[in-house]
PDB file of C-alpha atoms in Angstrom:
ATOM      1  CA  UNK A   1      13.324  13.414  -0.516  1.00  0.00           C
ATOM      2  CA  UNK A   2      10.700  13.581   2.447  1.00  0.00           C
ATOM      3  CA  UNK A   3       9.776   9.984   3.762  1.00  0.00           C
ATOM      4  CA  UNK A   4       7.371   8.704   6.000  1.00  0.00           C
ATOM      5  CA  UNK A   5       9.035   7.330   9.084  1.00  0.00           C
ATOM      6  CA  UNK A   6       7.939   4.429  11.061  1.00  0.00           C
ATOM      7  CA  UNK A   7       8.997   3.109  14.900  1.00  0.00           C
ATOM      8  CA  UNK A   8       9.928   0.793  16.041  1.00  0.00           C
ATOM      9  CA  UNK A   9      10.893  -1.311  13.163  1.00  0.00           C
ATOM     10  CA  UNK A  10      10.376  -4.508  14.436  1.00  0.00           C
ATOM     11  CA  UNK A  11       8.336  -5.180  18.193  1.00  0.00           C
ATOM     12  CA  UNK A  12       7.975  -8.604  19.811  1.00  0.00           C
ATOM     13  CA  UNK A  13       5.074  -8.834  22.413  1.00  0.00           C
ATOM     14  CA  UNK A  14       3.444 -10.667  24.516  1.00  0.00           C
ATOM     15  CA  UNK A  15      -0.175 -11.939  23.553  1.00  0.00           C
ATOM     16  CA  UNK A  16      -2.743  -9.407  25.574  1.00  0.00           C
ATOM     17  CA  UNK A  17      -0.227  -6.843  25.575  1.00  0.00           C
ATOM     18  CA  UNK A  18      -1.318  -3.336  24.600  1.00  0.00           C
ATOM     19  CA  UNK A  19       1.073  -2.071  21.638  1.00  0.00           C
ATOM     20  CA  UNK A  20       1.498   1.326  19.880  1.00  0.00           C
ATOM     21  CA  UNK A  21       3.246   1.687  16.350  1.00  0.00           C
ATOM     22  CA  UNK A  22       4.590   5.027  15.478  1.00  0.00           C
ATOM     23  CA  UNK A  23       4.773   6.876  12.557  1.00  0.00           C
ATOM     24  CA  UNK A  24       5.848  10.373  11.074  1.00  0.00           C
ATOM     25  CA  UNK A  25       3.678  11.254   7.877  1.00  0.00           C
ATOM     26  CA  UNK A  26       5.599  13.456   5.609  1.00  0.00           C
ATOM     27  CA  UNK A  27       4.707  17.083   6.893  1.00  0.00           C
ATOM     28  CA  UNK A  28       2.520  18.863   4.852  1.00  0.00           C
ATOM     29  CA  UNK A  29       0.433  15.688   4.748  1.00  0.00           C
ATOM     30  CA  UNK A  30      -3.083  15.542   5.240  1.00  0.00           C
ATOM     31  CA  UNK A  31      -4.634  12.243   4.786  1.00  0.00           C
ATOM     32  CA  UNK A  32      -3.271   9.096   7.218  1.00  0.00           C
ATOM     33  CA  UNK A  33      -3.475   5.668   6.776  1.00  0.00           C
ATOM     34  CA  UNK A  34      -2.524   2.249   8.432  1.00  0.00           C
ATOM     35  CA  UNK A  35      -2.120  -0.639   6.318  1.00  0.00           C
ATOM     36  CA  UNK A  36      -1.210  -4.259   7.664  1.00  0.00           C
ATOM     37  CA  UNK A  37       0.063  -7.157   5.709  1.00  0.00           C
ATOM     38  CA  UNK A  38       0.384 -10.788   7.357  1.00  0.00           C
ATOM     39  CA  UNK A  39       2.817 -13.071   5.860  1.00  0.00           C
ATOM     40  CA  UNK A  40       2.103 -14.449   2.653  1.00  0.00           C
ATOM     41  CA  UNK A  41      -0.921 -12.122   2.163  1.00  0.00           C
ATOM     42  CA  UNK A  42      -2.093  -9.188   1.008  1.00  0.00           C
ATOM     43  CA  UNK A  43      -1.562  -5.452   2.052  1.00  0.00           C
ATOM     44  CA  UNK A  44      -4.814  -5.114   3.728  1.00  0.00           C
ATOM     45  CA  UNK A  45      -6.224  -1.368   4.355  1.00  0.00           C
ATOM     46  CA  UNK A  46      -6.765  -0.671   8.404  1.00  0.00           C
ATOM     47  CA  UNK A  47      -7.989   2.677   8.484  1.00  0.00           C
ATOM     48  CA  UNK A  48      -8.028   6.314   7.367  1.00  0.00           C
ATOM     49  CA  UNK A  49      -7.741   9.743   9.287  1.00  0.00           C
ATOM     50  CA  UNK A  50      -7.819  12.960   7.795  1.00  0.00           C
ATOM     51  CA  UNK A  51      -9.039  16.369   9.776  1.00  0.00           C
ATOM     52  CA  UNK A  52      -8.452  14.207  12.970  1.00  0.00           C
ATOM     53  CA  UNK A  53     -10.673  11.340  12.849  1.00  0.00           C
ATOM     54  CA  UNK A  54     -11.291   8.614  11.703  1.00  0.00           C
ATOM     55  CA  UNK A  55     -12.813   8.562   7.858  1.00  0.00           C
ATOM     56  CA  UNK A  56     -12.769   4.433   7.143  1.00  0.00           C
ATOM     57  CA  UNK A  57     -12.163   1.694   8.732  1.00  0.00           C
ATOM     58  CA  UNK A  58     -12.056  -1.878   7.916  1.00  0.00           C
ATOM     59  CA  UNK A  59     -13.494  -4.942   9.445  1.00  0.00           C
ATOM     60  CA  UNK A  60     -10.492  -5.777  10.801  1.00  0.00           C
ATOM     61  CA  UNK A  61     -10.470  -2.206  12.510  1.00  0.00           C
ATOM     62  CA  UNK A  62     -12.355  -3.534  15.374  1.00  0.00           C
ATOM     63  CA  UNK A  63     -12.556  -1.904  19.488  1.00  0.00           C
ATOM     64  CA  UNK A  64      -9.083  -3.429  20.252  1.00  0.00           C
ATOM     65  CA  UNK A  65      -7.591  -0.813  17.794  1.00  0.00           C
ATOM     66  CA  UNK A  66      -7.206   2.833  18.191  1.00  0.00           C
ATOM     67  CA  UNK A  67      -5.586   5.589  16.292  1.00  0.00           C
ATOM     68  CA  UNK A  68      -4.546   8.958  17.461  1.00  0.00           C
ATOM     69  CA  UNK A  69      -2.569  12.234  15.655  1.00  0.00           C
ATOM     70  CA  UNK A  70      -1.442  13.665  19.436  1.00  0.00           C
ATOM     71  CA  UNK A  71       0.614  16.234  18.712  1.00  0.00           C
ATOM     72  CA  UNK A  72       0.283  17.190  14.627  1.00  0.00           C
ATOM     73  CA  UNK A  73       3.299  15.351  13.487  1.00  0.00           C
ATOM     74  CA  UNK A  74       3.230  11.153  15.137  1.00  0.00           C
ATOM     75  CA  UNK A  75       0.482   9.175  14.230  1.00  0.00           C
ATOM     76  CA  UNK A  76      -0.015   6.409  15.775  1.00  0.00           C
ATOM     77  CA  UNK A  77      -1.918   2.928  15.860  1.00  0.00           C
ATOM     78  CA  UNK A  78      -2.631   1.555  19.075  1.00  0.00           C
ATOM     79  CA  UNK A  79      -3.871  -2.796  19.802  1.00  0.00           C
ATOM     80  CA  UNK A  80      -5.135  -2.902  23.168  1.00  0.00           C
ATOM     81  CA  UNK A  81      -4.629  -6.237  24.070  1.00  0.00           C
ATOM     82  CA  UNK A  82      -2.847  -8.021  21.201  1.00  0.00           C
ATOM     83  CA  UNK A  83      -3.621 -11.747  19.371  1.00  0.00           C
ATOM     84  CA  UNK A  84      -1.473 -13.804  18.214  1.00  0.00           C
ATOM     85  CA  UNK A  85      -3.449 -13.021  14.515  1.00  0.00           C
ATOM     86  CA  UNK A  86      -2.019  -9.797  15.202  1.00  0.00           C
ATOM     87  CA  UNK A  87       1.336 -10.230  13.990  1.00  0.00           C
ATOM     88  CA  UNK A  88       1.880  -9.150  11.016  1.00  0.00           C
ATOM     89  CA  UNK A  89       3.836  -5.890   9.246  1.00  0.00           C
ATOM     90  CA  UNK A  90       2.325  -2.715   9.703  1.00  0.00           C
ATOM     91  CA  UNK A  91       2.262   0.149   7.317  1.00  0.00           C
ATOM     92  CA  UNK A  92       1.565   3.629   7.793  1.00  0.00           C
ATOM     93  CA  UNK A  93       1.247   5.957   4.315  1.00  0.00           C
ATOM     94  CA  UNK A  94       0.230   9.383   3.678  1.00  0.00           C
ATOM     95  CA  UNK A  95      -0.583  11.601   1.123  1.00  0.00           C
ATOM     96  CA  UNK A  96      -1.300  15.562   0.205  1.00  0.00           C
ATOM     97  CA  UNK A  97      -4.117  15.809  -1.916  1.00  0.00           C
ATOM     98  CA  UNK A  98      -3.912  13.031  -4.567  1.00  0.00           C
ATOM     99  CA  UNK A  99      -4.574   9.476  -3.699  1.00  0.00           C
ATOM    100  CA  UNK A 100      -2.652   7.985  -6.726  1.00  0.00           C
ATOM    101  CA  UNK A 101       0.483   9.602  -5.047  1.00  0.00           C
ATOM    102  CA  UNK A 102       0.468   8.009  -1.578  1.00  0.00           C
ATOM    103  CA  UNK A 103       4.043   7.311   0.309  1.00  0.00           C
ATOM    104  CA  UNK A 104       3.895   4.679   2.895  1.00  0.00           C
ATOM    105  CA  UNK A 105       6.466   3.861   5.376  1.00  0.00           C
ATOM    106  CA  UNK A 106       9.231   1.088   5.650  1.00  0.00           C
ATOM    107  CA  UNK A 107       6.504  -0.862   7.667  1.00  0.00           C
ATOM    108  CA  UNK A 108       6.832  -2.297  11.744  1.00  0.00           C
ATOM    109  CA  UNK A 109       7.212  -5.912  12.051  1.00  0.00           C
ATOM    110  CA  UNK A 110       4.822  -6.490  14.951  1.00  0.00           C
ATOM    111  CA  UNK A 111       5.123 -10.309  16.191  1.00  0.00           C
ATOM    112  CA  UNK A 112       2.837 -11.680  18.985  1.00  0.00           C
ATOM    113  CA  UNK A 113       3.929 -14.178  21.187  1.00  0.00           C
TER     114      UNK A 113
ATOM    115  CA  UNK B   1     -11.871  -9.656  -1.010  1.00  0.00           C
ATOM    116  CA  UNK B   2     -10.833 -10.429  -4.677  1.00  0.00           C
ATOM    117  CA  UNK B   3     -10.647  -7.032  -5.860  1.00  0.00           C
ATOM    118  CA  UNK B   4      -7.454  -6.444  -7.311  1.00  0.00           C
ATOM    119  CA  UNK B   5      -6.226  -9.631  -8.446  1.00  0.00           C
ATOM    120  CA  UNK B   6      -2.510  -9.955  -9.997  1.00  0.00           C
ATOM    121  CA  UNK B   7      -2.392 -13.745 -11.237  1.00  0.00           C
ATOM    122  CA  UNK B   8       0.898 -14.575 -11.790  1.00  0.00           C
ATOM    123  CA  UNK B   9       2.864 -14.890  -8.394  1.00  0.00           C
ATOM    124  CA  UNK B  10       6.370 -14.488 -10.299  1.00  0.00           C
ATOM    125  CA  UNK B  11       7.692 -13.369 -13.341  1.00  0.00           C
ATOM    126  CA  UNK B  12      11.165 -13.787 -14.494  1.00  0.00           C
ATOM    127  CA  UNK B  13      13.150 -11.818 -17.407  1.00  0.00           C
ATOM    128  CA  UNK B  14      16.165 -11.269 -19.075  1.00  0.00           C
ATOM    129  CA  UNK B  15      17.854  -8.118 -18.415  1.00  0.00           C
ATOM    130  CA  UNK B  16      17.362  -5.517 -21.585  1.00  0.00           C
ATOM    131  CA  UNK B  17      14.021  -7.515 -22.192  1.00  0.00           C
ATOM    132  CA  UNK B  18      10.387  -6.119 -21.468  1.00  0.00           C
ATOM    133  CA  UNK B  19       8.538  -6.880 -18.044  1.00  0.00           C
ATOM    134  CA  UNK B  20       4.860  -7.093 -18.286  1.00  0.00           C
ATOM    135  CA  UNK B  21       3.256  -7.055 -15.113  1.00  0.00           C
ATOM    136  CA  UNK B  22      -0.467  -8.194 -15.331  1.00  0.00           C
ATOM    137  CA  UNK B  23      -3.311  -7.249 -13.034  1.00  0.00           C
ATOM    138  CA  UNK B  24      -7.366  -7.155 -13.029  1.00  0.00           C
ATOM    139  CA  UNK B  25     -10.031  -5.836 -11.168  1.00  0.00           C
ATOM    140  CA  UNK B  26     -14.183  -5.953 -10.434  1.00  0.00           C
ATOM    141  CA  UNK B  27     -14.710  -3.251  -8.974  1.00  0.00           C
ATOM    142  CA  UNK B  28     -16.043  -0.512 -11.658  1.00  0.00           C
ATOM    143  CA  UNK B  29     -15.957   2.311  -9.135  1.00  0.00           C
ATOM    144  CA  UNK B  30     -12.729   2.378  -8.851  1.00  0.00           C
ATOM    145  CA  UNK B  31     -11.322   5.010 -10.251  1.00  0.00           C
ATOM    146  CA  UNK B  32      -7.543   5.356  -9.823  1.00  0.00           C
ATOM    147  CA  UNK B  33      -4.942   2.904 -10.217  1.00  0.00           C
ATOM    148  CA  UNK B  34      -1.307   2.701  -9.074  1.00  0.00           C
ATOM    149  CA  UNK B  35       1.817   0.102  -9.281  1.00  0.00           C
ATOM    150  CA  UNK B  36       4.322  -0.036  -5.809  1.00  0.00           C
ATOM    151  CA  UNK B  37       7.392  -1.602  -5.966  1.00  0.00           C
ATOM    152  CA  UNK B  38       8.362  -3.463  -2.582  1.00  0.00           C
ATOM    153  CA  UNK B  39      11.807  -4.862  -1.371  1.00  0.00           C
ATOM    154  CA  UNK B  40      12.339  -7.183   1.758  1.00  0.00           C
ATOM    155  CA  UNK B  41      11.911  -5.667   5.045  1.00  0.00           C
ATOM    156  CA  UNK B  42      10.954  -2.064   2.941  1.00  0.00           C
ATOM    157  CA  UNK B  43       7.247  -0.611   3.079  1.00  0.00           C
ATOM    158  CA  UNK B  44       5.634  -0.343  -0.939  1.00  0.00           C
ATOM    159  CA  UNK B  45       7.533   2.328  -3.387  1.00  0.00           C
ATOM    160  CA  UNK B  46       5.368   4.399  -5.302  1.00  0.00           C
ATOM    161  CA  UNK B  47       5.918   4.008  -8.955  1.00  0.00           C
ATOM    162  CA  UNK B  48       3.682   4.863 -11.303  1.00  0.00           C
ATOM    163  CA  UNK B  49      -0.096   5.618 -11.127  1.00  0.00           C
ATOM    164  CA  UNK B  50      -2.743   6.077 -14.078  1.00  0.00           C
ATOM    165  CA  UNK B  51      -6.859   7.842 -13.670  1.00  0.00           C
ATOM    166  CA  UNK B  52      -9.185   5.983 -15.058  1.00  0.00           C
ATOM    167  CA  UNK B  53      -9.711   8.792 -17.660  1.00  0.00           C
ATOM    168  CA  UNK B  54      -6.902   7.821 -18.668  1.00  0.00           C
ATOM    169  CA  UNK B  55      -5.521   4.394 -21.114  1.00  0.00           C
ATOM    170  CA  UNK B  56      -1.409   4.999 -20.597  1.00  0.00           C
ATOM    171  CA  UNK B  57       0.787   6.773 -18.755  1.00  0.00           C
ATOM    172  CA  UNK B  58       4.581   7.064 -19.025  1.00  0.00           C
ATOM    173  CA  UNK B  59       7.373   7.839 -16.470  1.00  0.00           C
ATOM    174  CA  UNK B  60      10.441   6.986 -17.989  1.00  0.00           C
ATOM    175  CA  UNK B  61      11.057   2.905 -18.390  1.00  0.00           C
ATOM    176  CA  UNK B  62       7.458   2.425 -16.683  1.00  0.00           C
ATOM    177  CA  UNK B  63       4.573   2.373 -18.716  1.00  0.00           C
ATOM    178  CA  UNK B  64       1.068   1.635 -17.291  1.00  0.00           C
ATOM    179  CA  UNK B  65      -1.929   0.338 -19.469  1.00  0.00           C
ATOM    180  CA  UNK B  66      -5.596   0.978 -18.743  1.00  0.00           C
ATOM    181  CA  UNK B  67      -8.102  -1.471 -19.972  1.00  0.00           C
ATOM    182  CA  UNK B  68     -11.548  -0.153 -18.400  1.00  0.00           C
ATOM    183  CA  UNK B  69     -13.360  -2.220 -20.820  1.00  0.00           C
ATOM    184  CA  UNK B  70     -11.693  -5.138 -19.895  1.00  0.00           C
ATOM    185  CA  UNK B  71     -10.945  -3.869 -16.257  1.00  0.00           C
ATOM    186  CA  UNK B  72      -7.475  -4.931 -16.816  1.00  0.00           C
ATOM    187  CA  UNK B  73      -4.473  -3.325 -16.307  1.00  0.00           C
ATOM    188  CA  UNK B  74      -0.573  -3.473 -16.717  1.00  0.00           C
ATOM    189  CA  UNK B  75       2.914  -2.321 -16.059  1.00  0.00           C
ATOM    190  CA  UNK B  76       5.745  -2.086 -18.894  1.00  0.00           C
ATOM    191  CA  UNK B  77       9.299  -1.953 -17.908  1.00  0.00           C
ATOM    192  CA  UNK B  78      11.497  -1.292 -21.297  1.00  0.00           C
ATOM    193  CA  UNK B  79      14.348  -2.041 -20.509  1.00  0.00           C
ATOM    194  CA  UNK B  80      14.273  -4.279 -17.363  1.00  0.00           C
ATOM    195  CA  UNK B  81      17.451  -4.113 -15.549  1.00  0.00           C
ATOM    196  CA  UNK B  82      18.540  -5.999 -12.366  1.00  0.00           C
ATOM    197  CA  UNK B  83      18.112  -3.884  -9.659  1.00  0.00           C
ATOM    198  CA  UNK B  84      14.068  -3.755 -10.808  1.00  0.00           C
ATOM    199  CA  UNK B  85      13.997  -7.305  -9.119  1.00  0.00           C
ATOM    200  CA  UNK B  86      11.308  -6.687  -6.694  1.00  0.00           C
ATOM    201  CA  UNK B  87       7.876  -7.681  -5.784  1.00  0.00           C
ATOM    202  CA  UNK B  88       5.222  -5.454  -7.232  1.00  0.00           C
ATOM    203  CA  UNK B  89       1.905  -4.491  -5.975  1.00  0.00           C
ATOM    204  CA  UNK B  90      -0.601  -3.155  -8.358  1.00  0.00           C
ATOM    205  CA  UNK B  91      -3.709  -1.336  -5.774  1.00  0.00           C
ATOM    206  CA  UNK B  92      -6.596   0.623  -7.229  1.00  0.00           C
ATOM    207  CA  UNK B  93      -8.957   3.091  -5.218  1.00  0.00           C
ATOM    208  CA  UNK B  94     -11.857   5.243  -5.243  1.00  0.00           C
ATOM    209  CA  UNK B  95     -11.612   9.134  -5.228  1.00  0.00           C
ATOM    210  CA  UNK B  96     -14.883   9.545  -3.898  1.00  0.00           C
ATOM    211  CA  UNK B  97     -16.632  10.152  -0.340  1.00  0.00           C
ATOM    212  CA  UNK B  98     -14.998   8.528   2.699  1.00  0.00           C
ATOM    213  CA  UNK B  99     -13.000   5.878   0.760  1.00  0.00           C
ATOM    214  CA  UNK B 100     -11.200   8.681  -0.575  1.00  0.00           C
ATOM    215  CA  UNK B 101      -7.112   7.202  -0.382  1.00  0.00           C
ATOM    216  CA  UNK B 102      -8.067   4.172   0.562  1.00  0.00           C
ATOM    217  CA  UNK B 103      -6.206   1.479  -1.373  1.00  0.00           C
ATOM    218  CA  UNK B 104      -7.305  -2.016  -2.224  1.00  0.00           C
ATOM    219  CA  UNK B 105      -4.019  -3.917  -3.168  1.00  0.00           C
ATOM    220  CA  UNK B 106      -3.528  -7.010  -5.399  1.00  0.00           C
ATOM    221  CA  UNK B 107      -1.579 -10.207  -4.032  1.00  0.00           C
ATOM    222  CA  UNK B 108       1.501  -8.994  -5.549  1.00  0.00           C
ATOM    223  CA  UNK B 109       3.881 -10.211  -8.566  1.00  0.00           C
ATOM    224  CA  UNK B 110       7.683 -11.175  -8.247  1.00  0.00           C
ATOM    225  CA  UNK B 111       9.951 -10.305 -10.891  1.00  0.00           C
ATOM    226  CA  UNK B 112      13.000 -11.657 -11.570  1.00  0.00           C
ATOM    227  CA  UNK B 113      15.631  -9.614 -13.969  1.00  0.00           C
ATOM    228  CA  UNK B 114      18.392 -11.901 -14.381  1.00  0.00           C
ATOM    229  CA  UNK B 115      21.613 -10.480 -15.741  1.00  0.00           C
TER     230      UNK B 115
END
């Protein structure tokens, strides 16, 4: 069954640090998504991409973040210079066509120090 | 952002029994619905999903209930069987204009199946 892959799984860092979380969308894929959850909480939507850029973003979405699809297959969501609020687990998902069908990954465990 | 709201933080059931997972929402544009299953250290499983055109849908033991009157919805699990011992996120989104896929999640329900 096709999955969406995500690396690394977990990444310790150092507060300030620039980070970038990868992910592989299943391939015939068209609309991208980051998702966050911090301990305790909620899964909490980041942002969406689909035709290469950016079609929502949340308030928490703010300058320090950055996504990218460089080369048609990783997708990836950079934090420029990371906060200790940061750390939390990161989710990428995709889907084809149909929103109520969307497979997300098996998360990154980002933790700022 | 109270949304999606799942009010019960755990649920615990014997196995063979029903599971009914509970969850309720504000938004009226919302317009899809789904149910993710989540283990430790795992991202959120698909399971089951339902349009708001729609009142049930059924894939296999799963069974989801639309309320739109009520803007309530649930998940049946006939019969529940250990290894459905998860934490469950019920999410609901819009299929129109840029929020198109984006997914507002509730705070997610526990179950228990005990043997």
């Amino acid at each position: 069954e096709p999955e969406v892959t995500q690396t690394p799984s977990h990444q310790v860092t150092q507060m300030g640090q620039e980070v970038i979380l990868r992910c592989v969308p299943i391939s015939n894929h068209l609309y991208f998504y980051w998702y966050r959850q911090i301990l305790g909480q909620k899964v909490e939507f980041l942002v969406s991409f689909y035709n290469n850029e950016i079609s929502e973003k949340s308030e928490i979405f703010d300058d320090q973040f950055s996504v990218e699809r460089p080369d048609g297959s990783n997708f990836t969501l950079k934090i420029r210079s990371t906060k200790l609020e940061d750390s939390a687990m990161y989710f990428c998902a995709s889907f084809l066509f149909r929103p109520g069908e969307a497979f997300f990954g098996q998360g990154t465990r980002l933790t700022v120090v | 952002d109270q949304q999606v709201k799942q009010n019960s933080p755990s649920l615990s059931v014997q196995e063979g029994r029903i599971s009914i997972l509970n969850c309720d929402y504000t938004n009226s544009m919302f317009d899809y619905f789904l149910w993710y299953k989540k283990y430790p250290a795992e991202g959120p499983t698909f399971l089951i999903s339902i349009s708001s055109i729609k009142d049930k849908n059924e894939d296999g033991r799963f069974t989801v209930f639309l309320n739109k009157s009520a803007k309530h919805l649930s998940l049946h699990i006939v019969p529940s069987q250990p290894g459905d011992s998860a934490v469950y996120f019920c999410a609901a989104g819009n299929a129109g204009g840029t929020s198109y896929g984006k997914l507002t999640f509730g705070q997610g329900t526990i179950l228990t199946v005990h043997p």
